[in-house]
């Protein structure tokens, strides 16, 4: 098999990404104005979709692939030596560049690799979410290989079944401990000093559990004393069922970042459309003459000082 | 009288008439092709008829809010565009004008009003000046006392309620489900929101319990015993605007307030290091009892939450 | 039948006396004179949709168990206010649409008031004799903002509950009386004794709407009394109003406009989700979400709270808390300055105290225009600052960097906007005809070989010259000889239009 080629996120492309993100809300406002008109043209279609989508999100989650396949430590070692060992050391013992991975457990490794945080594009860079780096099987191979180096100690890769979970309890816990950083809609937000609480809109069940139990980066660790396994599973149920498939019976979802986006739409689409209507209605219609006696429009503004051009008058009939 | 002179000012009774031909351009419609505008307005009115009818029908049948809304919008917009274009294109285009009298009144008008007011007032009121005074006093007293039931009965005086919380010496740290927390419950790097047992869910007594390390933490001189074995607790109510400081950055050991992004450094006793918060989060002194339960050594030694006039200044 | 009905009413109400004058009332034609109408019509939409909502909303903080189609909250304990908002959103047919229309119309209401205020400011329409109406308008803006905040707070969801918490802190921060105001209003230390939602409700649906209606009546009454301002132009003088008569021209246009504003609200309400409280959940004092802000018209206050440095004033036994400066002092100064502006300007410019019914063009008053633009830029930067966290996340920038950028920007941006606007005004003054419809000239060579120019038609059939205005109170229409019937397709004012 061909080793996956790391996609370096270069500085220019990051700058471009930032620009795109900057332009997105402006485009969104404009596009919404147009989109609203477009949507109004096809109400039966969107209506049919809406009507068919119940408030309860569907429980099918495609993201979690079964890890039932055989684990190959050899493949894991190959990939680890290629992409990880240069910083973390050949025995995952750590180096001046990167911390030791021993005793971290397969769950931690799985989270960091499957989320794309690791391997880093450039040593020392901030971990960013990347996709399509390794297949699910390869990720598990790496994680199990690293775990095997320290005798499989630490938190393993969890298998999460959602039978018997309660999204209601999950929502209550989510609002209490998760929403403060990840926001109540799971959109994610910026923490201090350039660190980010990531979006939860495309995470897997295993990742949620691994993150809660192992506390990656700046995230707190919620051990079994704080949340029982059942409570963690309830949160997982809420995240994969509701956060990832939220109910939007009201129409366009403005990114889940609250009233700022709504304010922009209200001002630019709402007030803006009304002002456009005022432009049309309030504008004086140019005169069309059948009794044409064409003459130049008087442009007698001149250099208008304070109150200039005030005294223009037309003789009465 | 305006500065434009009086020769334009017609009498409002309309003696000075202006004769205008009915063919004058002011009476023409604005549209160049009135038939076309008529047709499109007609179609738009029909569209709104259809949309409103469909709105009614789908409402009875129970369509989604989105369908109802779009039909309503189409009906309204069709109606609005049709009616506005009727007014804009198919009615006399003008311009027309009307006379505007200046706001300033004439001296005679003023004099008349003032003299009426004064002369009648003199006869009726000034001779009974003592009555006017007494009436004024009665009105003023009523006005003042009316404020008491209006405002005073709304709620209790603040009293000492802003200065204290239900935390007492020996209070168990209890989570939202009423479970007394032990040292085993809070792992390193974890955090729990806790309350005194008699005020679970309390807005002002909410406290974050953190466990950043396993050895005692001394945040400040005089707080040597407040965080035994690394268990440390701070008020969860932000000292800026009172939001729950629910955002624990585990690696950098800071608490961030989600509302206005005040950042508090845990190891320095939650001193604010960034953002608008002016004061550190109050620290709750903890001890671990013989059974391993986490308990408060003492209540908070200062008022929690945002500042207020009588809070006093310790700076 | 209609004749009889009219006669019956006329005999009792004397409609004919003065009624004609009302029909003849002239409204000048300019798009910017319709901005206030947006506010008026969105207020009407707010009243209609609000009545619908009030039939279903239960203003109570009493805890209950929600049962309904929204699964993640089904069977959990929430307040009556929250549960009834969920019910009216999901279980009342058309309820979500009306709720969203109400919320969008509120955004449009406050937004159009601000835009209308800017128009009045930049054109000098607040000058004598309209200072009182300017002050009434400013008070309408304050009431609209307050009522918007109260309405946003009613559902008792996680986001708005945090807003109420901050409101308590802001009340509490007022020197001397603050703590009393806060505990009186909330019935005790936060979260109070469960009466804040009922109190907000009655203020939101009764007290403030009544005040707004009263001030609106006064606002419009004064508009009729003063008659509308107008831009200088052909036939426009200080002692007349040039435009379209109320009946039927303006009535048709403005009623059409009412439906257009309603249509925009309905379109947004149908297609764009606003304030999805089911995703936020019930408010509890110890729960909080990141990325919480108030609605945009309170956003500048939230932004001010964020960019304010961490200063407080302490003196023995007492203090003035940090939140007082951005959240009480700033809006206090803002609205006081707005209301005093007409008098300040008259004083500062030493201008004549005559009546002004002809408007300034903004460019002709470069100092006022530049000052207004700079001050508006300041508030716009504060509004942007209410999204520091969202922007930092979106742009992958450090939160610290973004906050400091806004702290600097709210000082620097106005300082840049002022001279730039001033310069633009000066440039425009020196460009004749700038901003007007251009009439192009065609250069023609005549038979003798000379050149002269003739104005081109803007588009086929366009005649540039404007006919002089006709005084609606004085015209006698003469029917041309031989034409007893109006020419088809041409709408004429009937003969008896004047009498």
CSV table of C-alpha atoms in Angstrom, one decimal, chain B residues 5-310:
chain,number,residue,atom,x,y,z
B,5,UNK,CA,-41.6,86.3,1.1
B,6,UNK,CA,-45.3,86.5,1.3
B,7,UNK,CA,-46.1,86.8,-2.4
B,8,UNK,CA,-46.4,83.0,-2.6
B,9,UNK,CA,-48.5,82.6,0.5
B,10,UNK,CA,-52.0,82.2,-0.6
B,11,UNK,CA,-54.9,82.6,1.8
B,12,UNK,CA,-56.0,79.3,3.1
B,13,UNK,CA,-59.5,80.0,2.2
B,14,UNK,CA,-58.6,79.6,-1.4
B,15,UNK,CA,-59.7,82.9,-3.0
B,16,UNK,CA,-56.6,83.0,-5.2
B,17,UNK,CA,-57.4,80.2,-7.6
B,18,UNK,CA,-55.2,78.8,-10.3
B,19,UNK,CA,-56.7,77.6,-13.5
B,20,UNK,CA,-55.1,74.5,-14.9
B,21,UNK,CA,-55.9,72.5,-18.0
B,22,UNK,CA,-57.0,69.0,-17.5
B,23,UNK,CA,-54.3,68.0,-20.0
B,24,UNK,CA,-51.6,69.4,-17.8
B,25,UNK,CA,-48.7,67.0,-17.4
B,26,UNK,CA,-49.2,66.9,-13.7
B,27,UNK,CA,-52.4,65.0,-14.2
B,28,UNK,CA,-50.8,62.4,-16.5
B,29,UNK,CA,-50.0,59.0,-15.2
B,30,UNK,CA,-46.3,58.3,-14.7
B,31,UNK,CA,-46.2,55.1,-16.7
B,32,UNK,CA,-45.1,55.3,-20.3
B,33,UNK,CA,-47.1,52.1,-21.1
B,34,UNK,CA,-50.0,52.1,-18.6
B,35,UNK,CA,-51.5,49.0,-20.1
B,36,UNK,CA,-48.5,47.0,-19.3
B,37,UNK,CA,-48.4,48.2,-15.7
B,38,UNK,CA,-52.1,47.4,-15.4
B,39,UNK,CA,-51.5,43.9,-16.7
B,40,UNK,CA,-48.7,43.2,-14.4
B,41,UNK,CA,-50.5,44.7,-11.4
B,42,UNK,CA,-53.5,42.5,-12.3
B,43,UNK,CA,-51.4,39.4,-12.5
B,44,UNK,CA,-49.7,40.2,-9.2
B,45,UNK,CA,-53.1,40.8,-7.4
B,46,UNK,CA,-54.1,37.4,-8.8
B,47,UNK,CA,-50.9,35.9,-7.5
B,48,UNK,CA,-51.7,37.2,-4.1
B,49,UNK,CA,-55.3,35.9,-4.2
B,50,UNK,CA,-53.9,32.5,-5.1
B,51,UNK,CA,-51.2,32.7,-2.4
B,52,UNK,CA,-53.6,33.8,0.3
B,53,UNK,CA,-56.1,31.1,-0.7
B,54,UNK,CA,-53.4,28.5,-0.7
B,55,UNK,CA,-52.3,29.8,2.7
B,56,UNK,CA,-55.8,29.1,4.1
B,57,UNK,CA,-56.0,25.7,2.5
B,58,UNK,CA,-52.6,24.6,3.7
B,59,UNK,CA,-53.3,25.9,7.1
B,60,UNK,CA,-56.4,23.8,7.3
B,61,UNK,CA,-54.6,20.8,6.0
B,62,UNK,CA,-51.7,21.4,8.4
B,63,UNK,CA,-48.7,22.3,6.4
B,64,UNK,CA,-45.4,23.2,7.9
B,65,UNK,CA,-44.6,26.7,9.1
B,66,UNK,CA,-42.2,27.1,6.2
B,67,UNK,CA,-44.9,26.5,3.6
B,68,UNK,CA,-47.3,28.7,5.4
B,69,UNK,CA,-44.8,31.5,5.7
B,70,UNK,CA,-43.7,31.4,2.1
B,71,UNK,CA,-47.3,31.5,0.9
B,72,UNK,CA,-48.0,34.4,3.2
B,73,UNK,CA,-44.9,36.2,2.0
B,74,UNK,CA,-45.7,35.6,-1.7
B,75,UNK,CA,-49.2,36.9,-1.1
B,76,UNK,CA,-48.0,40.0,0.8
B,77,UNK,CA,-45.3,40.8,-1.6
B,78,UNK,CA,-47.5,40.4,-4.6
B,79,UNK,CA,-50.2,42.6,-3.1
B,80,UNK,CA,-47.6,45.2,-2.0
B,81,UNK,CA,-45.9,45.4,-5.4
B,82,UNK,CA,-49.2,45.6,-7.3
B,83,UNK,CA,-50.6,48.3,-5.1
B,84,UNK,CA,-47.5,50.3,-4.9
B,85,UNK,CA,-47.0,50.2,-8.7
B,86,UNK,CA,-50.6,51.3,-9.1
B,87,UNK,CA,-49.9,54.3,-7.0
B,88,UNK,CA,-46.5,54.9,-8.6
B,89,UNK,CA,-47.4,54.4,-12.3
B,90,UNK,CA,-51.1,54.7,-12.7
B,91,UNK,CA,-52.0,57.8,-10.8
B,92,UNK,CA,-51.4,61.5,-11.4
B,93,UNK,CA,-47.7,62.0,-11.2
B,94,UNK,CA,-47.8,65.6,-10.0
B,95,UNK,CA,-45.9,67.3,-8.7
B,96,UNK,CA,-48.5,68.9,-6.4
B,97,UNK,CA,-47.8,71.3,-3.6
B,98,UNK,CA,-49.5,72.6,-0.6
B,99,UNK,CA,-48.9,75.8,1.5
B,100,UNK,CA,-47.0,75.4,4.7
B,101,UNK,CA,-47.8,78.0,7.3
B,102,UNK,CA,-44.8,79.0,9.5
B,103,UNK,CA,-45.0,77.6,13.0
B,104,UNK,CA,-44.3,81.0,14.6
B,105,UNK,CA,-47.5,82.7,15.5
B,106,UNK,CA,-48.2,86.4,15.2
B,107,UNK,CA,-47.8,88.8,18.1
B,108,UNK,CA,-51.5,89.4,18.2
B,109,UNK,CA,-52.3,85.7,18.5
B,110,UNK,CA,-49.8,85.4,21.4
B,111,UNK,CA,-51.1,88.4,23.1
B,112,UNK,CA,-54.6,87.3,22.9
B,113,UNK,CA,-53.9,83.8,24.4
B,114,UNK,CA,-51.7,85.2,27.1
B,115,UNK,CA,-54.2,87.9,28.1
B,116,UNK,CA,-57.1,85.4,28.1
B,117,UNK,CA,-55.1,83.1,30.3
B,118,UNK,CA,-53.9,85.8,32.6
B,119,UNK,CA,-57.1,87.8,32.9
B,120,UNK,CA,-59.3,84.8,33.6
B,121,UNK,CA,-56.6,83.4,35.9
B,122,UNK,CA,-56.4,86.6,37.8
B,123,UNK,CA,-60.1,86.6,38.6
B,124,UNK,CA,-60.5,82.9,39.3
B,125,UNK,CA,-57.2,81.9,40.9
B,126,UNK,CA,-55.0,84.7,42.2
B,127,UNK,CA,-57.7,85.9,44.5
B,128,UNK,CA,-57.8,82.5,46.0
B,129,UNK,CA,-54.0,82.1,46.2
B,130,UNK,CA,-54.1,80.2,49.5
B,131,UNK,CA,-56.4,77.6,47.9
B,132,UNK,CA,-53.9,77.1,45.0
B,133,UNK,CA,-51.1,76.6,47.5
B,134,UNK,CA,-52.9,74.1,49.6
B,135,UNK,CA,-54.0,72.2,46.5
B,136,UNK,CA,-50.4,72.1,45.3
B,137,UNK,CA,-49.3,70.7,48.6
B,138,UNK,CA,-52.0,68.0,48.5
B,139,UNK,CA,-51.0,67.0,45.0
B,140,UNK,CA,-47.3,66.9,45.9
B,141,UNK,CA,-47.9,64.8,49.0
B,142,UNK,CA,-50.0,62.4,47.0
B,143,UNK,CA,-47.3,62.2,44.3
B,144,UNK,CA,-44.6,61.3,46.8
B,145,UNK,CA,-46.6,58.8,48.8
B,146,UNK,CA,-47.9,57.1,45.7
B,147,UNK,CA,-44.3,56.2,45.0
B,148,UNK,CA,-44.1,54.1,48.1
B,149,UNK,CA,-46.6,51.4,47.2
B,150,UNK,CA,-45.5,51.6,43.5
B,151,UNK,CA,-41.8,51.0,44.1
B,152,UNK,CA,-41.3,49.9,47.7
B,153,UNK,CA,-43.6,46.9,47.5
B,154,UNK,CA,-42.0,45.5,44.4
B,155,UNK,CA,-39.4,43.6,46.3
B,156,UNK,CA,-37.3,43.4,49.4
B,157,UNK,CA,-34.4,45.7,50.3
B,158,UNK,CA,-31.0,44.3,49.4
B,159,UNK,CA,-30.0,44.2,53.0
B,160,UNK,CA,-27.1,41.8,53.5
B,161,UNK,CA,-28.2,39.3,50.8
B,162,UNK,CA,-25.6,40.6,48.4
B,163,UNK,CA,-22.8,40.2,50.8
B,164,UNK,CA,-23.2,36.6,51.8
B,165,UNK,CA,-23.9,33.2,50.4
B,166,UNK,CA,-25.3,30.0,52.0
B,167,UNK,CA,-21.8,28.5,52.3
B,168,UNK,CA,-21.0,27.9,56.0
B,169,UNK,CA,-18.1,26.4,58.0
B,170,UNK,CA,-18.2,22.7,57.3
B,171,UNK,CA,-20.6,22.8,54.3
B,172,UNK,CA,-20.2,19.7,52.2
B,173,UNK,CA,-19.4,20.3,48.5
B,174,UNK,CA,-22.3,18.8,46.8
B,175,UNK,CA,-22.9,18.4,43.1
B,176,UNK,CA,-26.1,19.4,41.3
B,177,UNK,CA,-27.6,15.9,41.9
B,178,UNK,CA,-27.1,16.3,45.7
B,179,UNK,CA,-24.1,14.0,45.9
B,180,UNK,CA,-21.5,14.9,48.5
B,181,UNK,CA,-18.2,15.0,46.7
B,182,UNK,CA,-15.2,13.0,47.9
B,183,UNK,CA,-11.6,13.2,46.9
B,184,UNK,CA,-12.1,10.2,44.8
B,185,UNK,CA,-14.8,11.9,42.7
B,186,UNK,CA,-12.7,14.5,41.1
B,187,UNK,CA,-9.8,13.3,39.0
B,188,UNK,CA,-6.8,15.4,38.1
B,189,UNK,CA,-7.7,17.8,35.3
B,190,UNK,CA,-11.4,17.6,36.0
B,191,UNK,CA,-13.9,20.1,37.3
B,192,UNK,CA,-17.3,20.0,39.0
B,193,UNK,CA,-19.8,22.7,39.7
B,194,UNK,CA,-20.8,22.4,43.3
B,195,UNK,CA,-23.1,23.9,45.9
B,196,UNK,CA,-23.7,23.8,49.6
B,197,UNK,CA,-26.2,21.1,50.5
B,198,UNK,CA,-28.9,23.5,51.5
B,199,UNK,CA,-28.7,25.6,48.3
B,200,UNK,CA,-28.3,23.2,45.4
B,201,UNK,CA,-28.7,25.0,42.2
B,202,UNK,CA,-28.1,28.3,43.9
B,203,UNK,CA,-27.3,31.2,41.6
B,204,UNK,CA,-24.9,32.9,44.0
B,205,UNK,CA,-23.5,29.9,45.8
B,206,UNK,CA,-22.4,28.1,42.7
B,207,UNK,CA,-18.7,27.1,43.0
B,208,UNK,CA,-16.2,25.5,40.7
B,209,UNK,CA,-14.2,22.7,42.2
B,210,UNK,CA,-11.0,22.0,40.3
B,211,UNK,CA,-8.2,19.5,40.8
B,212,UNK,CA,-5.2,20.6,38.8
B,213,UNK,CA,-2.6,18.7,40.7
B,214,UNK,CA,-2.2,16.3,43.6
B,215,UNK,CA,-0.3,18.5,46.0
B,216,UNK,CA,-1.5,21.5,48.1
B,217,UNK,CA,-1.9,24.7,46.1
B,218,UNK,CA,-1.0,28.0,47.8
B,219,UNK,CA,-2.5,30.8,45.8
B,220,UNK,CA,-1.7,33.6,48.1
B,221,UNK,CA,-0.1,34.3,51.5
B,222,UNK,CA,-2.7,33.4,54.1
B,223,UNK,CA,-4.3,30.7,51.9
B,224,UNK,CA,-1.8,28.0,52.7
B,225,UNK,CA,-4.4,25.4,53.7
B,226,UNK,CA,-7.2,26.4,51.4
B,227,UNK,CA,-6.5,23.9,48.6
B,228,UNK,CA,-5.5,20.6,50.2
B,229,UNK,CA,-4.1,17.9,47.9
B,230,UNK,CA,-4.7,20.2,45.0
B,231,UNK,CA,-8.5,20.4,45.4
B,232,UNK,CA,-9.3,24.1,44.9
B,233,UNK,CA,-12.6,25.9,44.7
B,234,UNK,CA,-13.6,29.3,43.4
B,235,UNK,CA,-16.9,31.2,43.1
B,236,UNK,CA,-18.4,30.5,39.7
B,237,UNK,CA,-20.0,33.9,39.5
B,238,UNK,CA,-17.9,36.3,37.4
B,239,UNK,CA,-16.8,39.5,39.2
B,240,UNK,CA,-17.6,41.5,36.1
B,241,UNK,CA,-21.2,40.9,35.1
B,242,UNK,CA,-22.2,37.8,37.0
B,243,UNK,CA,-22.1,35.1,34.4
B,244,UNK,CA,-21.1,31.5,35.4
B,245,UNK,CA,-17.4,31.2,34.8
B,246,UNK,CA,-17.9,27.8,33.3
B,247,UNK,CA,-15.0,27.5,30.9
B,248,UNK,CA,-12.1,25.6,32.4
B,249,UNK,CA,-8.9,25.6,30.4
B,250,UNK,CA,-7.2,22.6,31.8
B,251,UNK,CA,-3.8,22.8,30.3
B,252,UNK,CA,-3.2,26.5,30.8
B,253,UNK,CA,-4.9,26.4,34.2
B,254,UNK,CA,-7.2,29.3,33.6
B,255,UNK,CA,-11.0,30.0,33.9
B,256,UNK,CA,-12.6,31.9,31.1
B,257,UNK,CA,-15.9,33.7,31.4
B,258,UNK,CA,-18.0,32.9,28.3
B,259,UNK,CA,-19.9,36.2,28.4
B,260,UNK,CA,-17.2,38.8,28.1
B,261,UNK,CA,-14.1,36.7,28.0
B,262,UNK,CA,-12.5,37.7,31.3
B,263,UNK,CA,-9.7,35.3,32.0
B,264,UNK,CA,-8.7,34.2,35.5
B,265,UNK,CA,-5.4,32.5,36.4
B,266,UNK,CA,-6.1,29.7,38.9
B,267,UNK,CA,-2.6,29.5,40.5
B,268,UNK,CA,-2.6,33.2,41.4
B,269,UNK,CA,-6.0,32.8,43.1
B,270,UNK,CA,-8.0,33.5,40.0
B,271,UNK,CA,-6.6,37.0,39.5
B,272,UNK,CA,-8.0,38.4,36.3
B,273,UNK,CA,-5.3,38.4,33.6
B,274,UNK,CA,-7.4,39.5,30.6
B,275,UNK,CA,-10.7,41.1,29.8
B,276,UNK,CA,-12.9,43.4,31.7
B,277,UNK,CA,-13.2,41.6,35.1
B,278,UNK,CA,-11.7,43.9,37.7
B,279,UNK,CA,-11.4,41.5,40.7
B,280,UNK,CA,-10.3,37.9,41.3
B,281,UNK,CA,-12.9,35.2,41.8
B,282,UNK,CA,-13.3,34.6,45.6
B,283,UNK,CA,-11.7,31.4,46.7
B,284,UNK,CA,-13.5,29.0,49.0
B,285,UNK,CA,-11.2,27.5,51.6
B,286,UNK,CA,-11.5,23.7,51.6
B,287,UNK,CA,-10.6,20.9,53.9
B,288,UNK,CA,-10.9,17.1,53.5
B,289,UNK,CA,-12.6,15.4,56.4
B,290,UNK,CA,-11.7,12.0,57.8
B,291,UNK,CA,-14.0,10.2,55.4
B,292,UNK,CA,-12.5,11.9,52.4
B,293,UNK,CA,-15.4,14.4,51.9
B,294,UNK,CA,-14.6,17.8,50.6
B,295,UNK,CA,-15.9,20.5,52.9
B,296,UNK,CA,-15.7,24.3,53.3
B,297,UNK,CA,-13.4,25.5,56.1
B,298,UNK,CA,-15.3,28.8,56.1
B,299,UNK,CA,-17.7,30.8,54.0
B,300,UNK,CA,-16.4,33.1,51.3
B,301,UNK,CA,-14.5,35.9,53.0
B,302,UNK,CA,-15.9,38.5,50.6
B,303,UNK,CA,-19.1,39.1,48.6
B,304,UNK,CA,-19.2,36.9,45.4
B,305,UNK,CA,-20.2,38.2,42.0
B,306,UNK,CA,-20.1,41.6,40.4
B,307,UNK,CA,-19.5,44.8,42.3
B,308,UNK,CA,-22.2,47.1,43.8
B,309,UNK,CA,-22.2,50.4,45.6
B,310,UNK,CA,-22.0,49.2,49.2
